[in-house]
């Protein structure tokens, strides 16, 4: 069985606790913002955000997306913003990257399901 | 002390947006003295609107769908003002049409245009136009294939036009975010040389209102009511005098939906607009109700030294794209590489000049008996793309026993070249032109509404 970067996705980050959006109509780079939702209590939200931030590294995103990435955290709103540089130059269908973020979460979801 | 809020409705999300209901909802639910913003332009829109004929067509679409008699009357009676970037490369032409249209309806809304952002005829004055990311000077071949050059301009002139009495301001490549800033600055009397935090709140409100209803749609459809999503009502932003923002929609708004759109197209901690740089690092977002979200902690930083310009050119190639359905067993036998070679050989046999390396075949999925594949074939010249398109039916009859899953179309490559220019090359040329005569100062009814 081949390994995937998602094999190490934190088990506490259940898919229903995350939301994501992506899309770009102004060029070749595309970003997606992953946030924490549906969690009561700031402390727990912050704990999950820190788990997410520790996992969403530039190197890991680059490995998953095959493009150089920037990762910019926004701790006050518990969002991690990932920018994939030049990724849209090679997209044939999803030319605005609108499915990128959801696709990313789907891979995490599959990994969590496989591990449980 | 009661806070004073500017009430700004998003009514239009892109060129061709025909959610007429959105305009009606906004006009007839707005308090007296509210504002409407209509965001028209994606970068590709300039390519669509490059000819006069096409511009005329889209201006007519705008007028017919958005400003028919009842809506225009509603705007006038409620003293609503609108700022839009519908003018693209010709704001003056759009504003003239709009003024004539309103005159024909007998409704004395006053129209103004903001001009001077179209730099297409001033290319030689703009220097090397180094690319905003790579730093490379703009290649000569792009200069020879130019479609348009436009500067992203801020909101100052639109605010000036409102202050001078315009009811509808038509701009060109004014930023989407600037549309709301123009309204908030007019409502509150903000100075463009003044408090950057307030200007930043106006810009962020504009970011949230841009692209129609994106900031109030569900972040995912799972668990949502399809009919409710279909009936989504475009958002309203309330911007307070001191720079707080509330976003609402009668169809619902959540913290997550607002945050999702807040980060649309954001690549760094800052959001750069011509009038101010918005620091997003301290922004906080809180849900106030099922239909309203508050955004606080918006901080402004000084505006950028230079202005971004959008340059559109025709690229080197044309691409033929289409989808085919082929027998599952054939696809499994040949695979994507086999199909690539088969298609290349047939197109060359028909007289088209194409290399196998220029052909992309992507497998989309299978039913129990067919495979769907997406074709993307690059040609150096349009004539060969046309010949290639002519060969595809032959391939489907006398080669692959398949059919189209989507009609093939030829797309011309468009190059978007982003560069920065000195403000001094643009700002002295920005002007406000009023289309209609001053019809007197209507009674200011704003004191009867606009507060909450």
Coordinates of C-alpha atoms in Angstrom, one line a residue:
Chain A
X1 CA 0.0 0.0 0.0
X2 CA 1.5 3.4 -1.0
X3 CA 1.8 6.1 1.6
X4 CA 0.1 9.4 1.3
X5 CA 0.9 12.8 3.0
X6 CA -2.6 12.5 4.4
X7 CA -1.6 9.4 6.4
X8 CA -0.4 11.8 9.2
X9 CA -3.5 14.0 9.1
X10 CA -4.5 14.7 12.7
X11 CA -7.2 12.4 13.9
X12 CA -8.9 15.1 15.9
X13 CA -9.6 17.2 12.9
X14 CA -12.8 15.5 11.9
X15 CA -14.1 16.6 8.5
X16 CA -17.2 18.1 10.0
X17 CA -15.1 20.5 12.0
X18 CA -13.4 21.9 8.9
X19 CA -14.6 24.1 6.1
X20 CA -12.7 25.3 3.1
X21 CA -13.0 27.6 0.1
X22 CA -10.9 28.1 -2.9
X23 CA -10.9 29.8 -6.3
X24 CA -9.1 32.5 -8.3
X25 CA -10.1 34.4 -11.4
X26 CA -7.0 36.7 -11.6
X27 CA -4.1 34.7 -12.7
X28 CA -2.1 31.5 -12.2
X29 CA -1.9 31.2 -8.4
X30 CA -4.8 29.9 -6.4
X31 CA -5.4 29.9 -2.7
X32 CA -7.6 27.9 -0.4
X33 CA -8.5 28.8 3.2
X34 CA -9.2 26.1 5.7
X35 CA -11.0 27.0 8.9
X36 CA -12.4 25.4 12.0
X37 CA -16.1 25.5 12.6
X38 CA -18.9 24.1 14.8
X39 CA -16.7 24.0 17.9
X40 CA -18.0 25.3 21.2
X41 CA -15.4 27.2 23.2
X42 CA -12.5 29.3 22.0
X43 CA -9.9 27.1 23.7
X44 CA -10.9 24.0 21.8
X45 CA -11.2 25.9 18.5
X46 CA -7.7 27.2 19.1
X47 CA -6.3 23.8 19.9
X48 CA -7.7 22.4 16.7
X49 CA -6.4 25.3 14.7
X50 CA -2.9 24.7 16.1
X51 CA -3.2 21.0 15.1
X52 CA -4.2 22.1 11.6
X53 CA -1.5 24.7 11.3
X54 CA 1.2 22.3 12.4
X55 CA 0.1 19.8 9.8
X56 CA -0.4 22.2 6.9
X57 CA 3.2 23.0 6.1
X58 CA 4.6 24.4 2.9
X59 CA 6.5 21.2 2.2
X60 CA 3.4 19.0 2.7
X61 CA 1.2 21.2 0.6
X62 CA 3.8 21.3 -2.1
X63 CA 4.0 17.5 -2.0
X64 CA 0.2 17.1 -2.3
X65 CA -0.4 19.8 -4.9
X66 CA 2.8 19.5 -6.9
X67 CA 3.4 23.3 -6.9
X68 CA 5.3 25.7 -4.6
X69 CA 3.1 26.8 -1.8
X70 CA 2.9 29.6 0.8
X71 CA 1.1 29.0 4.1
X72 CA -0.3 32.1 5.9
X73 CA -2.0 31.6 9.3
X74 CA -4.8 33.8 10.6
X75 CA -5.0 32.7 14.2
X76 CA -7.7 35.3 15.2
X77 CA -10.2 33.6 12.9
X78 CA -8.7 30.1 13.0
X79 CA -8.0 30.0 9.3
X80 CA -4.9 28.7 7.5
X81 CA -4.6 30.1 4.0
X82 CA -2.6 28.1 1.5
X83 CA -1.5 29.7 -1.8
X84 CA -0.4 27.3 -4.6
X85 CA 1.9 29.2 -7.0
X86 CA 1.3 28.7 -10.7
X87 CA -1.0 25.8 -10.1
X88 CA -3.7 27.0 -12.5
X89 CA -1.4 27.0 -15.5
X90 CA -1.8 23.3 -15.7
X91 CA -5.5 22.9 -14.7
X92 CA -7.6 21.8 -17.6
X93 CA -11.1 21.6 -16.0
X94 CA -11.0 23.4 -12.8
X95 CA -9.4 26.5 -14.3
X96 CA -10.3 28.7 -11.4
X97 CA -9.3 26.1 -8.8
X98 CA -12.8 26.2 -7.2
X99 CA -12.7 22.5 -6.4
X100 CA -9.1 22.6 -5.0
X101 CA -9.9 23.2 -1.4
X102 CA -12.8 20.7 -1.3
X103 CA -10.6 18.1 -3.0
X104 CA -8.0 18.7 -0.4
X105 CA -10.5 18.0 2.4
X106 CA -11.9 15.0 0.6
X107 CA -8.4 13.4 0.7
X108 CA -8.2 14.1 4.4
X109 CA -11.6 12.6 4.9
X110 CA -10.7 9.4 3.0
X111 CA -7.5 9.1 5.0
X112 CA -9.4 9.4 8.3
X113 CA -12.0 6.9 7.2
X114 CA -9.3 4.4 6.2
X115 CA -7.6 4.8 9.5
X116 CA -10.8 4.3 11.6
Chain B
X1 CA -25.2 57.7 20.6
X2 CA -26.8 55.9 17.7
X3 CA -24.2 54.6 15.2
X4 CA -24.6 55.8 11.7
X5 CA -24.3 53.1 9.1
X6 CA -24.0 53.2 5.4
X7 CA -26.3 50.6 3.9
X8 CA -24.7 49.0 0.8
X9 CA -26.4 46.3 -1.3
X10 CA -24.5 44.0 -3.6
X11 CA -26.7 43.6 -6.7
X12 CA -24.6 42.3 -9.5
X13 CA -21.7 39.9 -9.4
X14 CA -20.3 39.7 -12.9
X15 CA -20.8 40.6 -16.5
X16 CA -24.1 39.0 -17.6
X17 CA -25.3 38.4 -14.1
X18 CA -29.1 38.5 -14.6
X19 CA -30.4 37.9 -11.2
X20 CA -32.9 40.6 -11.7
X21 CA -34.6 39.6 -8.4
X22 CA -31.4 40.7 -6.7
X23 CA -31.8 44.2 -7.9
X24 CA -35.4 44.3 -7.1
X25 CA -34.8 42.9 -3.6
X26 CA -32.2 45.5 -2.9
X27 CA -34.1 48.5 -4.3
X28 CA -37.3 47.7 -2.5
X29 CA -35.9 46.6 0.8
X30 CA -33.3 49.4 1.1
X31 CA -33.8 52.3 3.4
X32 CA -33.8 55.8 2.0
X33 CA -30.4 56.9 1.1
X34 CA -28.9 53.4 0.7
X35 CA -26.4 52.4 -1.9
X36 CA -26.1 49.7 -4.6
X37 CA -22.9 48.3 -5.9
X38 CA -22.7 46.3 -9.1
X39 CA -19.4 44.5 -9.7
X40 CA -19.1 43.7 -13.4
X41 CA -15.5 42.9 -14.3
X42 CA -13.4 39.8 -14.1
X43 CA -10.1 40.1 -15.8
X44 CA -11.3 38.0 -18.7
X45 CA -14.2 40.4 -19.3
X46 CA -11.9 42.8 -21.0
X47 CA -11.2 40.2 -23.6
X48 CA -14.9 39.7 -24.1
X49 CA -15.6 43.4 -24.4
X50 CA -12.7 44.3 -26.6
X51 CA -14.8 45.4 -29.6
X52 CA -17.2 48.2 -29.7
X53 CA -20.0 45.9 -30.9
X54 CA -19.6 43.6 -27.9
X55 CA -19.4 46.5 -25.5
X56 CA -22.7 47.9 -26.9
X57 CA -24.3 44.5 -26.5
X58 CA -23.3 44.2 -22.8
X59 CA -24.2 47.7 -22.0
X60 CA -27.7 47.0 -23.4
X61 CA -27.8 43.9 -21.2
X62 CA -27.0 45.9 -18.2
X63 CA -29.6 48.6 -19.0
X64 CA -32.4 46.2 -19.9
X65 CA -32.0 43.8 -17.0
X66 CA -31.1 46.1 -14.2
X67 CA -32.6 49.4 -14.8
X68 CA -36.1 49.0 -16.2
X69 CA -38.8 51.5 -15.2
X70 CA -39.9 50.1 -11.9
X71 CA -36.4 49.6 -10.5
X72 CA -35.2 53.0 -11.7
X73 CA -38.3 54.6 -10.2
X74 CA -37.6 52.8 -7.0
X75 CA -34.1 54.0 -6.9
X76 CA -35.1 57.6 -7.5
X77 CA -37.9 57.6 -4.9
X78 CA -35.7 56.1 -2.3
X79 CA -32.7 58.4 -3.1
X80 CA -30.6 55.3 -3.7
X81 CA -27.2 55.7 -5.3
X82 CA -25.3 53.1 -7.3
X83 CA -21.6 52.6 -8.1
X84 CA -20.6 50.1 -10.7
X85 CA -17.7 49.2 -12.9
X86 CA -19.8 48.3 -15.9
X87 CA -17.9 50.7 -18.2
X88 CA -14.9 48.4 -18.6
X89 CA -12.9 50.0 -21.5
X90 CA -15.5 52.7 -22.2
X91 CA -17.2 54.1 -19.1
X92 CA -18.2 57.2 -20.9
X93 CA -20.0 55.2 -23.6
X94 CA -21.8 53.1 -21.0
X95 CA -22.8 56.2 -19.0
X96 CA -24.1 58.0 -22.0
X97 CA -26.3 55.0 -22.9
X98 CA -27.5 54.8 -19.4
X99 CA -28.4 58.5 -19.3
X100 CA -30.3 58.1 -22.5
X101 CA -32.0 55.1 -21.3
X102 CA -33.1 56.8 -18.1
X103 CA -34.2 59.9 -20.0
X104 CA -36.3 57.5 -22.1
X105 CA -37.9 56.2 -19.0
X106 CA -38.5 59.7 -17.8
X107 CA -36.6 59.2 -14.5
X108 CA -34.2 61.9 -13.6
X109 CA -31.5 59.9 -12.0
X110 CA -28.1 61.6 -12.6
X111 CA -25.3 59.6 -14.2
X112 CA -21.6 60.2 -14.1
X113 CA -18.6 58.4 -15.5
X114 CA -15.1 58.0 -14.1
X115 CA -12.6 58.0 -17.0
X116 CA -8.9 57.8 -17.4
X117 CA -8.1 54.3 -16.3
X118 CA -8.0 52.9 -19.9
X119 CA -4.3 53.2 -20.8
X120 CA -4.5 51.2 -24.0
X121 CA -3.6 54.2 -26.2
X122 CA -0.8 55.3 -23.9
X123 CA 1.2 52.1 -23.9
X124 CA 4.4 53.9 -25.0
X125 CA 4.3 56.2 -21.9
X126 CA 4.2 53.3 -19.4
X127 CA 7.8 52.1 -19.6
X128 CA 8.9 48.5 -19.5
X129 CA 5.9 47.2 -17.7
X130 CA 7.8 44.7 -15.7
X131 CA 5.8 41.7 -14.6
X132 CA 4.5 42.0 -11.0
X133 CA 5.9 38.6 -10.0
X134 CA 8.8 37.8 -12.3
X135 CA 10.1 41.3 -12.8
X136 CA 10.6 40.5 -16.5
X137 CA 9.9 43.4 -18.9
X138 CA 6.8 42.9 -21.1
X139 CA 7.9 41.0 -24.2
X140 CA 7.6 42.9 -27.5
X141 CA 5.4 40.3 -29.0
X142 CA 2.7 41.0 -26.4
X143 CA 2.9 44.7 -27.2
X144 CA 2.1 43.8 -30.8
X145 CA -0.9 41.6 -29.8
X146 CA -2.4 44.0 -27.3
X147 CA -6.1 43.9 -26.4
X148 CA -6.2 46.4 -23.6
X149 CA -4.3 48.1 -20.8
X150 CA -6.2 49.2 -17.7
X151 CA -5.2 50.6 -14.4
X152 CA -6.9 49.3 -11.3
X153 CA -8.2 52.5 -9.8
X154 CA -9.5 53.3 -6.4
X155 CA -12.7 54.9 -5.2
X156 CA -11.8 58.6 -4.8
X157 CA -13.3 59.8 -8.1
X158 CA -16.4 57.8 -7.7
X159 CA -16.9 59.3 -4.2
X160 CA -16.3 62.7 -5.8
X161 CA -19.0 62.0 -8.4
X162 CA -21.5 61.1 -5.7
X163 CA -20.7 64.2 -3.7
X164 CA -21.2 66.3 -6.9
X165 CA -24.7 64.9 -7.2
X166 CA -24.5 61.7 -9.3
X167 CA -27.0 59.0 -8.5
X168 CA -25.3 56.4 -10.6
X169 CA -21.5 56.3 -11.2
X170 CA -20.1 54.2 -14.0
X171 CA -16.5 53.4 -13.7
X172 CA -14.1 51.2 -15.7
X173 CA -11.4 49.1 -14.1
X174 CA -12.3 50.4 -10.6
X175 CA -11.6 47.6 -8.1
X176 CA -14.6 45.6 -7.0
X177 CA -13.7 46.4 -3.4
X178 CA -13.5 50.1 -4.2
X179 CA -17.2 50.2 -5.2
X180 CA -18.3 49.8 -1.5
X181 CA -15.5 52.1 -0.3
X182 CA -16.8 54.9 -2.6
X183 CA -20.3 54.5 -1.0
X184 CA -19.1 54.4 2.6
X185 CA -16.7 57.3 2.1
X186 CA -19.6 59.3 0.6
X187 CA -22.0 58.4 3.3
X188 CA -19.7 59.2 6.1
X189 CA -17.7 62.0 4.5
X190 CA -14.4 60.1 4.9
X191 CA -11.3 61.7 3.5
X192 CA -9.0 59.7 1.3
X193 CA -6.0 61.2 3.0
X194 CA -7.5 60.4 6.4
X195 CA -8.0 57.5 8.7
X196 CA -6.7 54.4 6.9
X197 CA -8.6 52.0 9.3
X198 CA -11.9 53.4 8.1
X199 CA -10.9 53.2 4.4
X200 CA -9.8 49.6 5.1
X201 CA -13.3 48.8 6.4
X202 CA -14.8 50.2 3.2
X203 CA -12.5 48.1 1.1
X204 CA -13.2 45.0 3.1
X205 CA -16.9 45.5 2.8
X206 CA -16.4 45.7 -0.9
X207 CA -14.4 42.5 -0.9
X208 CA -17.3 40.8 0.9
X209 CA -19.9 42.1 -1.5
X210 CA -18.0 41.2 -4.6
X211 CA -18.9 38.3 -6.8
X212 CA -22.6 38.4 -6.1
X213 CA -23.8 36.2 -3.2
X214 CA -20.5 34.3 -2.5
X215 CA -20.2 35.6 1.0
X216 CA -23.6 34.4 2.1
X217 CA -23.8 31.0 0.3
X218 CA -23.4 27.8 2.3
X219 CA -19.7 26.7 2.5
X220 CA -20.9 23.3 1.3
X221 CA -24.2 22.0 0.0
X222 CA -24.3 19.0 2.2
X223 CA -27.1 19.5 4.7
X224 CA -28.4 22.6 3.0
X225 CA -31.9 23.1 1.5
X226 CA -31.5 23.3 -2.3
X227 CA -34.5 25.5 -2.7
X228 CA -33.1 28.0 -0.2
X229 CA -29.7 28.1 -1.9
X230 CA -31.5 28.6 -5.2
X231 CA -33.4 31.5 -3.7
X232 CA -30.3 33.1 -2.1
X233 CA -30.5 36.9 -1.7
X234 CA -27.4 38.9 -2.4
X235 CA -25.8 40.4 0.7
X236 CA -26.0 43.8 2.2
X237 CA -23.0 45.4 4.0
X238 CA -23.5 47.9 6.7
X239 CA -20.4 50.0 7.3
X240 CA -20.4 52.2 10.4
X241 CA -18.8 55.6 10.6
X242 CA -16.1 54.3 12.8
X243 CA -15.3 51.3 10.5
X244 CA -17.3 48.3 11.7
X245 CA -18.9 46.0 9.1
X246 CA -22.0 43.9 9.3
X247 CA -23.0 41.6 6.5
X248 CA -26.5 40.3 6.2
X249 CA -28.8 38.6 3.9
X250 CA -32.5 37.6 4.5
X251 CA -31.6 34.2 3.2
X252 CA -28.9 33.7 5.9
X253 CA -25.3 34.5 6.5
X254 CA -22.8 32.5 8.6
X255 CA -19.4 33.2 10.1
X256 CA -17.9 30.5 7.8
X257 CA -19.6 31.8 4.6
X258 CA -18.2 35.3 5.3
X259 CA -14.8 34.1 6.1
X260 CA -14.7 31.9 3.0
X261 CA -15.3 34.8 0.8
X262 CA -13.1 37.2 2.8
X263 CA -10.2 35.0 1.8
X264 CA -11.2 34.7 -1.8
X265 CA -8.1 35.5 -3.9
X266 CA -6.0 36.4 -0.9
X267 CA -2.3 35.4 -1.1
X268 CA -0.8 37.2 1.8
X269 CA -1.7 38.8 5.1
X270 CA -2.6 42.0 3.4
X271 CA -5.2 42.9 0.8
X272 CA -3.9 45.6 -1.4
X273 CA -6.3 48.1 -2.9
X274 CA -5.3 51.4 -4.6
X275 CA -6.6 53.5 -1.7
X276 CA -5.4 51.5 1.2
X277 CA -3.7 48.3 2.2
X278 CA -5.9 46.2 4.4
X279 CA -4.2 44.2 7.2
X280 CA -6.3 41.1 7.6
X281 CA -4.2 39.7 10.5
X282 CA -6.4 41.2 13.3
X283 CA -9.8 40.8 11.7
X284 CA -12.3 39.0 13.9
X285 CA -15.6 37.7 12.6
X286 CA -18.6 36.9 14.8
X287 CA -22.1 35.7 13.9
X288 CA -24.8 38.0 15.3
X289 CA -27.8 36.0 14.2
X290 CA -28.7 33.5 11.5
X291 CA -28.7 36.3 9.0
X292 CA -26.0 38.7 10.1
X293 CA -22.3 38.6 10.7
X294 CA -20.0 41.3 12.1
X295 CA -16.5 41.9 11.0
X296 CA -14.2 43.8 13.4
X297 CA -10.6 44.7 13.9
X298 CA -10.0 45.8 10.3
X299 CA -6.7 47.7 10.2
X300 CA -5.5 49.9 7.4
X301 CA -1.9 50.5 6.3
X302 CA -0.7 53.1 3.8
X303 CA -1.8 52.7 0.3
X304 CA 0.6 51.1 -2.2
X305 CA 3.1 53.4 -3.9
X306 CA 2.2 52.2 -7.4
X307 CA -0.9 51.1 -9.2
X308 CA -1.4 47.7 -10.7
X309 CA -2.2 47.6 -14.4
X310 CA -4.0 44.8 -16.2
X311 CA -2.7 44.1 -19.6
X312 CA -4.4 41.6 -21.9
X313 CA -2.9 40.2 -25.1
X314 CA -3.5 37.4 -27.5
X315 CA -1.2 34.5 -26.9
X316 CA 0.7 32.3 -29.3
X317 CA -1.7 29.4 -29.6
X318 CA -5.2 28.3 -29.9
X319 CA -6.7 25.3 -28.2
X320 CA -9.4 22.9 -29.3
X321 CA -11.3 21.5 -26.4
X322 CA -14.1 19.0 -26.2
X323 CA -15.4 15.9 -24.4
X324 CA -15.8 12.5 -26.0
X325 CA -17.6 9.4 -24.9
X326 CA -15.9 6.2 -26.0
X327 CA -16.5 2.5 -25.4
X328 CA -15.2 1.5 -22.0
X329 CA -13.4 -1.5 -23.4
X330 CA -11.7 0.6 -26.1
X331 CA -10.5 3.1 -23.6
X332 CA -9.2 0.3 -21.3
X333 CA -7.4 -1.2 -24.2
X334 CA -5.6 1.9 -25.5
X335 CA -5.4 4.1 -22.4
X336 CA -4.8 7.9 -22.6
X337 CA -1.5 7.5 -24.4
X338 CA -3.0 5.3 -27.1
X339 CA -5.9 7.7 -27.6
X340 CA -3.5 10.6 -27.8
X341 CA -1.5 8.9 -30.6
X342 CA -4.7 7.9 -32.4
X343 CA -6.1 11.4 -32.3
X344 CA -2.8 12.9 -33.4
X345 CA -2.5 10.6 -36.4
X346 CA -6.1 11.3 -37.5
X347 CA -5.7 15.0 -37.3
X348 CA -2.4 15.0 -39.2
X349 CA -4.0 12.8 -41.8
X350 CA -6.6 15.4 -42.3
X351 CA -4.0 18.1 -42.9
X352 CA -3.7 19.6 -39.4
X353 CA -0.3 20.5 -38.0
X354 CA -0.2 19.1 -34.5
X355 CA 2.2 17.2 -32.4
X356 CA 1.3 14.4 -30.1
X357 CA 2.9 16.4 -27.3
X358 CA 0.3 19.1 -27.9
X359 CA -2.6 16.7 -27.2
X360 CA -3.9 16.2 -23.7
X361 CA -6.3 13.4 -23.0
X362 CA -7.8 13.2 -19.5
X363 CA -10.0 10.4 -18.3
X364 CA -13.0 11.8 -16.6
X365 CA -14.8 8.7 -15.5
X366 CA -16.8 5.6 -16.6
X367 CA -20.4 4.4 -16.8
X368 CA -20.8 0.6 -17.1
X369 CA -20.2 0.8 -20.8
X370 CA -18.6 4.1 -21.7
X371 CA -15.6 6.2 -20.7
X372 CA -15.7 10.0 -20.8
X373 CA -12.5 11.7 -21.9
X374 CA -11.6 15.4 -22.1
X375 CA -9.5 16.6 -25.1
X376 CA -7.3 19.6 -25.1
X377 CA -5.3 20.1 -28.3
X378 CA -2.9 23.0 -28.8
X379 CA -2.2 24.4 -32.2
X380 CA 0.2 27.0 -33.4
X381 CA -2.3 28.5 -35.8
X382 CA -6.1 28.8 -35.8
X383 CA -6.4 27.3 -39.3
X384 CA -5.1 24.0 -38.0
X385 CA -7.4 24.1 -35.0
X386 CA -10.3 24.5 -37.5
X387 CA -9.1 21.6 -39.6
X388 CA -8.6 19.5 -36.4
X389 CA -12.2 20.3 -35.3
X390 CA -13.4 19.1 -38.7
X391 CA -11.6 15.8 -38.3
X392 CA -13.1 14.9 -34.9
X393 CA -16.5 13.8 -36.4
X394 CA -14.5 11.6 -38.8
X395 CA -12.7 10.1 -35.9
X396 CA -15.9 9.3 -34.1
X397 CA -17.4 7.6 -37.1
X398 CA -14.4 5.9 -38.7
X399 CA -12.0 5.2 -35.8
X400 CA -13.5 5.4 -32.4
X401 CA -17.1 4.2 -32.1
X402 CA -18.0 7.1 -29.8
X403 CA -19.7 10.5 -29.7
X404 CA -19.4 14.0 -28.3
X405 CA -20.1 14.5 -24.7
X406 CA -19.7 18.3 -25.3
X407 CA -19.3 20.1 -28.6
X408 CA -15.6 20.9 -29.2
X409 CA -14.7 24.6 -29.2
X410 CA -11.7 26.6 -30.2
X411 CA -10.3 28.9 -27.5
X412 CA -7.7 31.6 -28.2
X413 CA -5.0 31.9 -25.6
X414 CA -5.2 35.0 -23.6
X415 CA -2.2 36.4 -21.8
X416 CA -2.8 38.3 -18.6
X417 CA 0.3 40.5 -17.9
X418 CA 0.2 42.2 -14.5
X419 CA 2.5 45.1 -13.9
X420 CA 2.9 48.2 -11.7
X421 CA 3.0 51.8 -12.8
X422 CA 3.7 55.1 -11.0
X423 CA 0.5 56.8 -9.8
X424 CA 1.6 59.9 -11.6
X425 CA 1.1 58.2 -14.9
X426 CA -2.6 57.5 -14.1
X427 CA -4.1 59.8 -11.4
X428 CA -3.7 63.1 -13.2
X429 CA -5.8 61.6 -16.0
X430 CA -8.7 60.4 -13.9
X431 CA -11.8 62.5 -14.4
X432 CA -15.4 62.6 -13.5
X433 CA -17.9 63.4 -16.3
X434 CA -21.5 64.1 -15.5
X435 CA -23.9 63.0 -18.2
X436 CA -27.1 64.8 -17.2
X437 CA -27.9 68.3 -16.3
X438 CA -28.3 69.2 -12.7
X439 CA -32.0 68.5 -12.0
X440 CA -32.0 70.3 -8.7
X441 CA -31.3 69.1 -5.2
X442 CA -33.9 66.6 -4.2
X443 CA -35.0 66.7 -0.6
X444 CA -32.5 64.8 1.5
X445 CA -34.4 62.0 3.0
X446 CA -31.4 60.3 4.4
X447 CA -32.2 61.4 7.9
X448 CA -35.3 59.3 7.7
X449 CA -33.4 56.1 7.1
X450 CA -29.9 54.7 7.0
X451 CA -29.5 54.5 10.8
X452 CA -30.0 51.3 12.7

